[in-house]
Amino acid sequence: MTALLTLHFLAAAGAPVLVRGIGRRAFLVLALAPAISFAWLLPHVLRITDGAPPHEQRIAWIPTIGLDLDFVITPLSGVLALVVTGVGALVLVYCTWYFRPGDTEIWRFSGVLTAFAGSMLGLVLSDNVYVLYIFWELTTVLSFLLIGHNPERRANRRAAVNALLVTTFGGLAMLVGLVMLADEAGSPRLQEIVAARPSGTTVTVAVMLVLVGAISKSALAPFHFWLPGAMAAPTPVSAYLHAAAMVKAGIFLVALLAPAFADVPGWRPTLIVLGIVTMILGGLRALRQYDVKLLLAYGTVSQLGFLIAMVGAGTRSAAFAGLALVCAHGLFKSTLFLVVGIVDRSVGTRDLRELSGMRQARPVLFVVTVVATGSMAGLPPLFGFTAKESGFAAFADLGDDLGWGGWSVLALAGIVVGSILTVAYSARFVWGIFAVKPGAPICSPKDFSPAFQASPVVLAVLTVVAGLAGPWLTPRLMSYAEAMPPGAHEAELTLWHGFSLALGLSVLCVVVGLALFWWRKPVAAFQHGVADRVRVPDAERAYYWIMRGVDRLSVEVTGLTQRGSLPIYLGVILVVLILVPGTALVRAWGDIAVRGSDSRIQLAAAVLMGGAAILTVRSRRRLRAVLLVGITGYGTALLFVAHGAPDLALTQILVETFLLVTFVLVLRRLPPFFSDRPFNVARWVRVGIGVATGTVVAGFALVAANARTANPISDKFAEPAVEYGGGDNIVNVTLVDIRAWDTLGELSVLVVAATGVASLIFLITDRSGRPRRAEPTEGTAPSANGRWLRSTRPATDARRSVVFEVVTRLIFHTVMIFSIYLMLVGHNLPGGGFAGGLVAGLALMIRYLAGGRAELDEAAPIDAGVVLGIGLAVAALSGLIPTLLGGGVLQSAIVDVHIPVLGTLHLVTSVFFDIGVYLVVIGLALDVLRSLGGGIDQQIEDGAEGGDPSSTPAQTHPVVEGGRA
């Protein structure tokens, strides 16, 4: 199963390349991922629903906290997986003709939609609460990107944010509930939680939290408003996410937990009441829509309420009917959304008042629509009819199965009212698109490829086949419902139950529903009259009221606390550090053992660092202060050398050098001297805070060093570093193997921080971070002859240094090769990806200092964000690939390759993780140089050209001026 998920994400990653190469036809290639998954799943699901045990896959990930890659195919998850992959493949095929040739945005859409299909598949196959939550939130984030496909439209942005906030809020509540359930059951595996059936007050609270996540994801009242707004997305998104995938996630979760927790107090009343209310509310709103896509959206809300009420009832017959209705809904609602997309593309409107005469122009589309709406309305011999009849029968038995008495009659009446409205808006949909309307011109739809309607035709055929295959489907769907206790009758899918209550209710729904449609004008007038006179609570209005309140509160809090003064911000942080952890430090202070220096090198380094620190605070020149701070860093490297840690020393020296140059680049925009104001009270307060902070931090170090009572865990790293990590450098093996998860997390934080800081600087300097080839400037030779660098400053530029250019030309490539060498040998010698990346970053710094920002763009003609992204992706993929070979995440393999003449190459696969680290550090260096270097250069030059003296401080040149270093 992990191979299927990996296939989806690899296809998503390659989608932009495919689109660039073959255009819209890339969707046909991408459809192979869910199609292959469907083909692999089908025989397994048939076997499991025929009585075989569940098919499981367990991969150890972080066993200490129970976070393992646990996947399972059960009757429930298997059926949902078939719906997700089958409909997903057809929707991707449909996209080939939905998007116009040359559409510039489908490279992103294709990748995100394919990734969403993989995430949804992972969600329904997950058997671990943590893995389920990961895929749950992946679907949330990816749906945000899909709904906001066209970010230039305000409707798309607003709908995407609404869906993100509502479903994320529910997801967080669900996570808390699932963790509580896992703790009570003693296992994070969902099958074991359901089998354990824990009980108690804690379980009741946990279940209610999980239901918050389920009803928000499946758009039940009061969270239903986000789904109609999401119709701003392209139609394939609606056909997949809002008919067969994302909105089914909450229903799947309820159906998964119902066998164990349906008897928890509050479960049935919450789900049945909210389900019926949502069903009726969505049906009423659907009857008022003129946009046929919005009509389907509110119809989807109504149907989701029906499904939740059914799977939440907690009886065997209701569970059986619920799963059948989930499958039927996925087929007919996807079909109808795809039909709307074809109509929109061929006619250019979705307003049913403007659509007229489409039946004669598109007879095949008309037949497909009649089949799908007939299934939605519950007409024989379609799948929707057999599933809905079993639902009526299940609710008719609630009195016997649950002993509800009159409440069961009321619940059944609510379902019947909702079904009447379903028939009415189904008829409105068919009439709205295909009928000839008096006064409306006959539509002349554009011609399209017959393949455009292939997907809805296939889905419509499956709807008919499934309706006729009821006796074959019954035992397979019942394999899930058998987890419930037997009820008053044995449920089945059949076209003829005899003259029963369910049949009578079906006839009643059709007759009354068609009557409502026939008298649609007086019904609409009545609806409008009631809506104008009765103030019904509006969930969407309440949501926006809450959001405005939160925004207002954030503005007030920001105005109160963010005063625009960096010294105040830093002072508050440091004062809190002194008071809160400092208090704990005082309480923990005990017998502190202090040992003197072990060697003269340590003593010399301490004296050097102390002297540099004292001179730093006394320095009036900013540049001198920065250099003195650098000396403290180099002194720390000397201490590492004295303790026999060359790896740490090398990294410390490289980091200190990188930071030193970065500080100098920033100093160009600051006055050369610190303020010469007298020592007033405010400055003495700052001195006091600084001294107190230093004292507290020194105390932390002393207490922490004396608090160790056990042997360091690193004492046991030496043997596994060689045996499993394949390297003699314990530090590097720890980073890329033993503690690789920590490193991956730090890389992610580094990428986010670098992107955020660079974006702020580029925003301030009004300059893009993309590299741009420099145009030849006056005084610059047009050819490379006589030039030491690719982009040399003019000969009249006072900043030019020919000696520096020569040295740069001679050493740059050597330094880059040395950086690669450090990266590759880090497993056995001092070095590694971080150190190698820093060396490469320093080489790029040299190019920038020698030739300016144009020379930097010539040396690295690639966007820094691309390098950061590739590096993080390489590091992540190097951890996932071992799982395809039967290993664990981030597990290393040792391969000895004999190379003629050169000898044997000792290759450890974690070197690919180091390559990712190497690229991330280079990307960070490019970000710093283009923002603090090139960006500030451009700002200075623009200010000088505009005559702005504030843009030309005393020190406006890079480090090298007039040929002097």
PDB file of N, CA, C and O in Angstrom, residues 678-738:
ATOM      1  N   PRO A 678      24.427  60.232  26.045  1.00  0.00           N
ATOM      2  CA  PRO A 678      24.900  60.000  27.425  1.00  0.00           C
ATOM      3  C   PRO A 678      24.146  58.841  28.067  1.00  0.00           C
ATOM      4  O   PRO A 678      23.054  58.476  27.638  1.00  0.00           O
ATOM      5  N   PHE A 679      24.718  58.287  29.116  1.00  0.00           N
ATOM      6  CA  PHE A 679      24.117  57.167  29.826  1.00  0.00           C
ATOM      7  C   PHE A 679      22.962  57.675  30.692  1.00  0.00           C
ATOM      8  O   PHE A 679      23.162  58.109  31.828  1.00  0.00           O
ATOM      9  N   ASN A 680      21.764  57.615  30.137  1.00  0.00           N
ATOM     10  CA  ASN A 680      20.581  57.977  30.917  1.00  0.00           C
ATOM     11  C   ASN A 680      20.006  56.726  31.569  1.00  0.00           C
ATOM     12  O   ASN A 680      20.575  55.629  31.492  1.00  0.00           O
ATOM     13  N   VAL A 681      18.833  56.873  32.178  1.00  0.00           N
ATOM     14  CA  VAL A 681      18.231  55.754  32.905  1.00  0.00           C
ATOM     15  C   VAL A 681      17.909  54.596  31.962  1.00  0.00           C
ATOM     16  O   VAL A 681      18.140  53.425  32.281  1.00  0.00           O
ATOM     17  N   ALA A 682      17.382  54.921  30.756  1.00  0.00           N
ATOM     18  CA  ALA A 682      17.004  53.869  29.818  1.00  0.00           C
ATOM     19  C   ALA A 682      18.209  53.025  29.422  1.00  0.00           C
ATOM     20  O   ALA A 682      18.121  51.797  29.322  1.00  0.00           O
ATOM     21  N   ARG A 683      19.348  53.675  29.184  1.00  0.00           N
ATOM     22  CA  ARG A 683      20.542  52.914  28.786  1.00  0.00           C
ATOM     23  C   ARG A 683      21.063  52.073  29.937  1.00  0.00           C
ATOM     24  O   ARG A 683      21.551  50.955  29.737  1.00  0.00           O
ATOM     25  N   TRP A 684      20.967  52.582  31.159  1.00  0.00           N
ATOM     26  CA  TRP A 684      21.395  51.769  32.301  1.00  0.00           C
ATOM     27  C   TRP A 684      20.471  50.559  32.483  1.00  0.00           C
ATOM     28  O   TRP A 684      20.921  49.483  32.888  1.00  0.00           O
ATOM     29  N   VAL A 685      19.178  50.737  32.197  1.00  0.00           N
ATOM     30  CA  VAL A 685      18.250  49.597  32.268  1.00  0.00           C
ATOM     31  C   VAL A 685      18.648  48.530  31.259  1.00  0.00           C
ATOM     32  O   VAL A 685      18.653  47.328  31.559  1.00  0.00           O
ATOM     33  N   ARG A 686      19.030  48.964  30.058  1.00  0.00           N
ATOM     34  CA  ARG A 686      19.463  48.003  29.047  1.00  0.00           C
ATOM     35  C   ARG A 686      20.726  47.272  29.480  1.00  0.00           C
ATOM     36  O   ARG A 686      20.862  46.057  29.271  1.00  0.00           O
ATOM     37  N   VAL A 687      21.643  48.018  30.092  1.00  0.00           N
ATOM     38  CA  VAL A 687      22.864  47.377  30.587  1.00  0.00           C
ATOM     39  C   VAL A 687      22.515  46.340  31.644  1.00  0.00           C
ATOM     40  O   VAL A 687      23.041  45.218  31.664  1.00  0.00           O
ATOM     41  N   GLY A 688      21.605  46.700  32.530  1.00  0.00           N
ATOM     42  CA  GLY A 688      21.207  45.763  33.573  1.00  0.00           C
ATOM     43  C   GLY A 688      20.566  44.508  33.015  1.00  0.00           C
ATOM     44  O   GLY A 688      20.842  43.393  33.466  1.00  0.00           O
ATOM     45  N   ILE A 689      19.698  44.681  31.993  1.00  0.00           N
ATOM     46  CA  ILE A 689      19.073  43.513  31.365  1.00  0.00           C
ATOM     47  C   ILE A 689      20.130  42.634  30.715  1.00  0.00           C
ATOM     48  O   ILE A 689      20.086  41.393  30.816  1.00  0.00           O
ATOM     49  N   GLY A 690      21.090  43.253  30.051  1.00  0.00           N
ATOM     50  CA  GLY A 690      22.142  42.474  29.404  1.00  0.00           C
ATOM     51  C   GLY A 690      22.971  41.684  30.395  1.00  0.00           C
ATOM     52  O   GLY A 690      23.261  40.489  30.184  1.00  0.00           O
ATOM     53  N   VAL A 691      23.369  42.346  31.495  1.00  0.00           N
ATOM     54  CA  VAL A 691      24.173  41.657  32.515  1.00  0.00           C
ATOM     55  C   VAL A 691      23.366  40.525  33.141  1.00  0.00           C
ATOM     56  O   VAL A 691      23.873  39.412  33.349  1.00  0.00           O
ATOM     57  N   ALA A 692      22.093  40.792  33.455  1.00  0.00           N
ATOM     58  CA  ALA A 692      21.258  39.760  34.073  1.00  0.00           C
ATOM     59  C   ALA A 692      21.061  38.582  33.130  1.00  0.00           C
ATOM     60  O   ALA A 692      21.094  37.420  33.553  1.00  0.00           O
ATOM     61  N   THR A 693      20.868  38.869  31.842  1.00  0.00           N
ATOM     62  CA  THR A 693      20.698  37.783  30.867  1.00  0.00           C
ATOM     63  C   THR A 693      21.947  36.920  30.794  1.00  0.00           C
ATOM     64  O   THR A 693      21.867  35.685  30.785  1.00  0.00           O
ATOM     65  N   GLY A 694      23.103  37.563  30.721  1.00  0.00           N
ATOM     66  CA  GLY A 694      24.348  36.795  30.687  1.00  0.00           C
ATOM     67  C   GLY A 694      24.518  35.941  31.923  1.00  0.00           C
ATOM     68  O   GLY A 694      24.941  34.778  31.845  1.00  0.00           O
ATOM     69  N   THR A 695      24.166  36.509  33.079  1.00  0.00           N
ATOM     70  CA  THR A 695      24.294  35.752  34.332  1.00  0.00           C
ATOM     71  C   THR A 695      23.356  34.551  34.350  1.00  0.00           C
ATOM     72  O   THR A 695      23.742  33.436  34.741  1.00  0.00           O
ATOM     73  N   VAL A 696      22.116  34.777  33.920  1.00  0.00           N
ATOM     74  CA  VAL A 696      21.132  33.687  33.920  1.00  0.00           C
ATOM     75  C   VAL A 696      21.555  32.584  32.955  1.00  0.00           C
ATOM     76  O   VAL A 696      21.484  31.389  33.281  1.00  0.00           O
ATOM     77  N   VAL A 697      22.013  32.960  31.757  1.00  0.00           N
ATOM     78  CA  VAL A 697      22.416  31.958  30.780  1.00  0.00           C
ATOM     79  C   VAL A 697      23.625  31.171  31.286  1.00  0.00           C
ATOM     80  O   VAL A 697      23.701  29.939  31.127  1.00  0.00           O
ATOM     81  N   ALA A 698      24.573  31.855  31.937  1.00  0.00           N
ATOM     82  CA  ALA A 698      25.713  31.149  32.521  1.00  0.00           C
ATOM     83  C   ALA A 698      25.244  30.186  33.611  1.00  0.00           C
ATOM     84  O   ALA A 698      25.754  29.055  33.735  1.00  0.00           O
ATOM     85  N   GLY A 699      24.252  30.627  34.384  1.00  0.00           N
ATOM     86  CA  GLY A 699      23.698  29.739  35.401  1.00  0.00           C
ATOM     87  C   GLY A 699      23.026  28.520  34.801  1.00  0.00           C
ATOM     88  O   GLY A 699      23.153  27.400  35.326  1.00  0.00           O
ATOM     89  N   PHE A 700      22.293  28.717  33.698  1.00  0.00           N
ATOM     90  CA  PHE A 700      21.690  27.573  33.008  1.00  0.00           C
ATOM     91  C   PHE A 700      22.761  26.550  32.624  1.00  0.00           C
ATOM     92  O   PHE A 700      22.581  25.335  32.794  1.00  0.00           O
ATOM     93  N   ALA A 701      23.855  27.058  32.078  1.00  0.00           N
ATOM     94  CA  ALA A 701      24.917  26.157  31.634  1.00  0.00           C
ATOM     95  C   ALA A 701      25.507  25.379  32.813  1.00  0.00           C
ATOM     96  O   ALA A 701      25.748  24.164  32.728  1.00  0.00           O
ATOM     97  N   LEU A 702      25.724  26.050  33.928  1.00  0.00           N
ATOM     98  CA  LEU A 702      26.304  25.383  35.093  1.00  0.00           C
ATOM     99  C   LEU A 702      25.347  24.333  35.660  1.00  0.00           C
ATOM    100  O   LEU A 702      25.747  23.208  35.963  1.00  0.00           O
ATOM    101  N   VAL A 703      24.066  24.703  35.813  1.00  0.00           N
ATOM    102  CA  VAL A 703      23.097  23.760  36.387  1.00  0.00           C
ATOM    103  C   VAL A 703      22.898  22.571  35.441  1.00  0.00           C
ATOM    104  O   VAL A 703      22.847  21.415  35.886  1.00  0.00           O
ATOM    105  N   ALA A 704      22.796  22.836  34.147  1.00  0.00           N
ATOM    106  CA  ALA A 704      22.590  21.749  33.197  1.00  0.00           C
ATOM    107  C   ALA A 704      23.771  20.790  33.188  1.00  0.00           C
ATOM    108  O   ALA A 704      23.597  19.562  33.120  1.00  0.00           O
ATOM    109  N   ALA A 705      24.979  21.351  33.266  1.00  0.00           N
ATOM    110  CA  ALA A 705      26.167  20.486  33.255  1.00  0.00           C
ATOM    111  C   ALA A 705      26.265  19.644  34.513  1.00  0.00           C
ATOM    112  O   ALA A 705      26.837  18.539  34.491  1.00  0.00           O
ATOM    113  N   ASN A 706      25.732  20.147  35.631  1.00  0.00           N
ATOM    114  CA  ASN A 706      25.793  19.403  36.893  1.00  0.00           C
ATOM    115  C   ASN A 706      24.562  18.546  37.137  1.00  0.00           C
ATOM    116  O   ASN A 706      24.508  17.831  38.144  1.00  0.00           O
ATOM    117  N   ALA A 707      23.568  18.629  36.251  1.00  0.00           N
ATOM    118  CA  ALA A 707      22.320  17.900  36.490  1.00  0.00           C
ATOM    119  C   ALA A 707      22.342  16.487  35.942  1.00  0.00           C
ATOM    120  O   ALA A 707      21.434  15.707  36.210  1.00  0.00           O
ATOM    121  N   ARG A 708      23.359  16.126  35.181  1.00  0.00           N
ATOM    122  CA  ARG A 708      23.388  14.802  34.565  1.00  0.00           C
ATOM    123  C   ARG A 708      23.605  13.738  35.626  1.00  0.00           C
ATOM    124  O   ARG A 708      24.545  13.811  36.419  1.00  0.00           O
ATOM    125  N   THR A 709      22.725  12.760  35.621  1.00  0.00           N
ATOM    126  CA  THR A 709      22.844  11.650  36.578  1.00  0.00           C
ATOM    127  C   THR A 709      23.064  10.317  35.875  1.00  0.00           C
ATOM    128  O   THR A 709      23.396   9.331  36.521  1.00  0.00           O
ATOM    129  N   ALA A 710      22.840  10.284  34.570  1.00  0.00           N
ATOM    130  CA  ALA A 710      23.003   9.045  33.814  1.00  0.00           C
ATOM    131  C   ALA A 710      24.089   9.233  32.764  1.00  0.00           C
ATOM    132  O   ALA A 710      24.493  10.352  32.456  1.00  0.00           O
ATOM    133  N   ASN A 711      24.557   8.135  32.256  1.00  0.00           N
ATOM    134  CA  ASN A 711      25.555   8.205  31.200  1.00  0.00           C
ATOM    135  C   ASN A 711      24.926   8.787  29.931  1.00  0.00           C
ATOM    136  O   ASN A 711      23.763   8.506  29.626  1.00  0.00           O
ATOM    137  N   PRO A 712      25.664   9.590  29.183  1.00  0.00           N
ATOM    138  CA  PRO A 712      25.119  10.155  27.942  1.00  0.00           C
ATOM    139  C   PRO A 712      24.708   9.050  26.978  1.00  0.00           C
ATOM    140  O   PRO A 712      25.403   8.032  26.842  1.00  0.00           O
ATOM    141  N   ILE A 713      23.594   9.255  26.312  1.00  0.00           N
ATOM    142  CA  ILE A 713      23.132   8.256  25.350  1.00  0.00           C
ATOM    143  C   ILE A 713      24.103   8.132  24.185  1.00  0.00           C
ATOM    144  O   ILE A 713      24.188   7.089  23.529  1.00  0.00           O
ATOM    145  N   SER A 714      24.865   9.191  23.932  1.00  0.00           N
ATOM    146  CA  SER A 714      25.818   9.163  22.826  1.00  0.00           C
ATOM    147  C   SER A 714      26.966   8.184  23.064  1.00  0.00           C
ATOM    148  O   SER A 714      27.687   7.839  22.123  1.00  0.00           O
ATOM    149  N   ASP A 715      27.147   7.732  24.317  1.00  0.00           N
ATOM    150  CA  ASP A 715      28.207   6.757  24.585  1.00  0.00           C
ATOM    151  C   ASP A 715      27.994   5.462  23.800  1.00  0.00           C
ATOM    152  O   ASP A 715      28.952   4.731  23.520  1.00  0.00           O
ATOM    153  N   LYS A 716      26.729   5.206  23.453  1.00  0.00           N
ATOM    154  CA  LYS A 716      26.407   3.966  22.748  1.00  0.00           C
ATOM    155  C   LYS A 716      26.310   4.170  21.235  1.00  0.00           C
ATOM    156  O   LYS A 716      25.868   3.278  20.518  1.00  0.00           O
ATOM    157  N   PHE A 717      26.715   5.354  20.764  1.00  0.00           N
ATOM    158  CA  PHE A 717      26.580   5.643  19.339  1.00  0.00           C
ATOM    159  C   PHE A 717      27.724   5.065  18.508  1.00  0.00           C
ATOM    160  O   PHE A 717      27.576   4.881  17.300  1.00  0.00           O
ATOM    161  N   ALA A 718      28.878   4.823  19.124  1.00  0.00           N
ATOM    162  CA  ALA A 718      30.068   4.464  18.349  1.00  0.00           C
ATOM    163  C   ALA A 718      29.857   3.174  17.549  1.00  0.00           C
ATOM    164  O   ALA A 718      30.119   3.125  16.338  1.00  0.00           O
ATOM    165  N   GLU A 719      29.361   2.128  18.232  1.00  0.00           N
ATOM    166  CA  GLU A 719      29.205   0.843  17.554  1.00  0.00           C
ATOM    167  C   GLU A 719      28.143   0.885  16.450  1.00  0.00           C
ATOM    168  O   GLU A 719      28.417   0.488  15.313  1.00  0.00           O
ATOM    169  N   PRO A 720      26.915   1.390  16.712  1.00  0.00           N
ATOM    170  CA  PRO A 720      25.927   1.442  15.621  1.00  0.00           C
ATOM    171  C   PRO A 720      26.324   2.400  14.509  1.00  0.00           C
ATOM    172  O   PRO A 720      25.909   2.214  13.364  1.00  0.00           O
ATOM    173  N   ALA A 721      27.136   3.433  14.827  1.00  0.00           N
ATOM    174  CA  ALA A 721      27.573   4.355  13.780  1.00  0.00           C
ATOM    175  C   ALA A 721      28.365   3.621  12.708  1.00  0.00           C
ATOM    176  O   ALA A 721      28.222   3.876  11.511  1.00  0.00           O
ATOM    177  N   VAL A 722      29.205   2.672  13.142  1.00  0.00           N
ATOM    178  CA  VAL A 722      30.011   1.915  12.184  1.00  0.00           C
ATOM    179  C   VAL A 722      29.227   0.750  11.603  1.00  0.00           C
ATOM    180  O   VAL A 722      29.225   0.513  10.392  1.00  0.00           O
ATOM    181  N   GLU A 723      28.503   0.025  12.478  1.00  0.00           N
ATOM    182  CA  GLU A 723      27.848  -1.199  12.035  1.00  0.00           C
ATOM    183  C   GLU A 723      26.632  -0.925  11.170  1.00  0.00           C
ATOM    184  O   GLU A 723      26.425  -1.568  10.147  1.00  0.00           O
ATOM    185  N   TYR A 724      25.800   0.055  11.585  1.00  0.00           N
ATOM    186  CA  TYR A 724      24.573   0.329  10.846  1.00  0.00           C
ATOM    187  C   TYR A 724      24.678   1.590   9.994  1.00  0.00           C
ATOM    188  O   TYR A 724      24.068   1.678   8.933  1.00  0.00           O
ATOM    189  N   GLY A 725      25.435   2.573  10.490  1.00  0.00           N
ATOM    190  CA  GLY A 725      25.567   3.818   9.745  1.00  0.00           C
ATOM    191  C   GLY A 725      26.660   3.783   8.709  1.00  0.00           C
ATOM    192  O   GLY A 725      26.683   4.613   7.795  1.00  0.00           O
ATOM    193  N   GLY A 726      27.589   2.841   8.826  1.00  0.00           N
ATOM    194  CA  GLY A 726      28.636   2.690   7.827  1.00  0.00           C
ATOM    195  C   GLY A 726      29.643   3.806   7.798  1.00  0.00           C
ATOM    196  O   GLY A 726      30.246   4.080   6.759  1.00  0.00           O
ATOM    197  N   GLY A 727      29.866   4.485   8.942  1.00  0.00           N
ATOM    198  CA  GLY A 727      30.818   5.593   8.956  1.00  0.00           C
ATOM    199  C   GLY A 727      31.572   5.670  10.265  1.00  0.00           C
ATOM    200  O   GLY A 727      31.092   5.241  11.316  1.00  0.00           O
ATOM    201  N   ASP A 728      32.784   6.243  10.186  1.00  0.00           N
ATOM    202  CA  ASP A 728      33.614   6.416  11.376  1.00  0.00           C
ATOM    203  C   ASP A 728      33.415   7.777  12.034  1.00  0.00           C
ATOM    204  O   ASP A 728      33.853   7.982  13.164  1.00  0.00           O
ATOM    205  N   ASN A 729      32.809   8.714  11.330  1.00  0.00           N
ATOM    206  CA  ASN A 729      32.553  10.043  11.891  1.00  0.00           C
ATOM    207  C   ASN A 729      31.210   9.999  12.628  1.00  0.00           C
ATOM    208  O   ASN A 729      30.144  10.104  12.037  1.00  0.00           O
ATOM    209  N   ILE A 730      31.281   9.832  13.936  1.00  0.00           N
ATOM    210  CA  ILE A 730      30.059   9.634  14.726  1.00  0.00           C
ATOM    211  C   ILE A 730      29.152  10.854  14.637  1.00  0.00           C
ATOM    212  O   ILE A 730      27.918  10.723  14.599  1.00  0.00           O
ATOM    213  N   VAL A 731      29.740  12.046  14.581  1.00  0.00           N
ATOM    214  CA  VAL A 731      28.929  13.259  14.531  1.00  0.00           C
ATOM    215  C   VAL A 731      28.071  13.282  13.267  1.00  0.00           C
ATOM    216  O   VAL A 731      26.858  13.507  13.309  1.00  0.00           O
ATOM    217  N   ASN A 732      28.687  13.019  12.128  1.00  0.00           N
ATOM    218  CA  ASN A 732      27.947  13.056  10.872  1.00  0.00           C
ATOM    219  C   ASN A 732      26.935  11.923  10.773  1.00  0.00           C
ATOM    220  O   ASN A 732      25.802  12.123  10.307  1.00  0.00           O
ATOM    221  N   VAL A 733      27.313  10.730  11.222  1.00  0.00           N
ATOM    222  CA  VAL A 733      26.373   9.603  11.186  1.00  0.00           C
ATOM    223  C   VAL A 733      25.173   9.888  12.084  1.00  0.00           C
ATOM    224  O   VAL A 733      24.028   9.545  11.754  1.00  0.00           O
ATOM    225  N   THR A 734      25.421  10.538  13.204  1.00  0.00           N
ATOM    226  CA  THR A 734      24.316  10.916  14.092  1.00  0.00           C
ATOM    227  C   THR A 734      23.347  11.855  13.390  1.00  0.00           C
ATOM    228  O   THR A 734      22.126  11.702  13.479  1.00  0.00           O
ATOM    229  N   LEU A 735      23.892  12.814  12.648  1.00  0.00           N
ATOM    230  CA  LEU A 735      23.051  13.813  11.996  1.00  0.00           C
ATOM    231  C   LEU A 735      22.224  13.232  10.861  1.00  0.00           C
ATOM    232  O   LEU A 735      21.059  13.595  10.680  1.00  0.00           O
ATOM    233  N   VAL A 736      22.807  12.342  10.061  1.00  0.00           N
ATOM    234  CA  VAL A 736      22.121  11.875   8.855  1.00  0.00           C
ATOM    235  C   VAL A 736      21.531  10.484   8.995  1.00  0.00           C
ATOM    236  O   VAL A 736      20.884   9.998   8.067  1.00  0.00           O
ATOM    237  N   ASP A 737      21.746   9.846  10.149  1.00  0.00           N
ATOM    238  CA  ASP A 737      21.226   8.496  10.306  1.00  0.00           C
ATOM    239  C   ASP A 737      20.555   8.313  11.660  1.00  0.00           C
ATOM    240  O   ASP A 737      19.331   8.198  11.756  1.00  0.00           O
ATOM    241  N   ILE A 738      21.345   8.341  12.720  1.00  0.00           N
ATOM    242  CA  ILE A 738      20.790   8.031  14.047  1.00  0.00           C
ATOM    243  C   ILE A 738      19.728   9.044  14.452  1.00  0.00           C
ATOM    244  O   ILE A 738      18.661   8.686  14.958  1.00  0.00           O
TER     245      ILE A 738
END
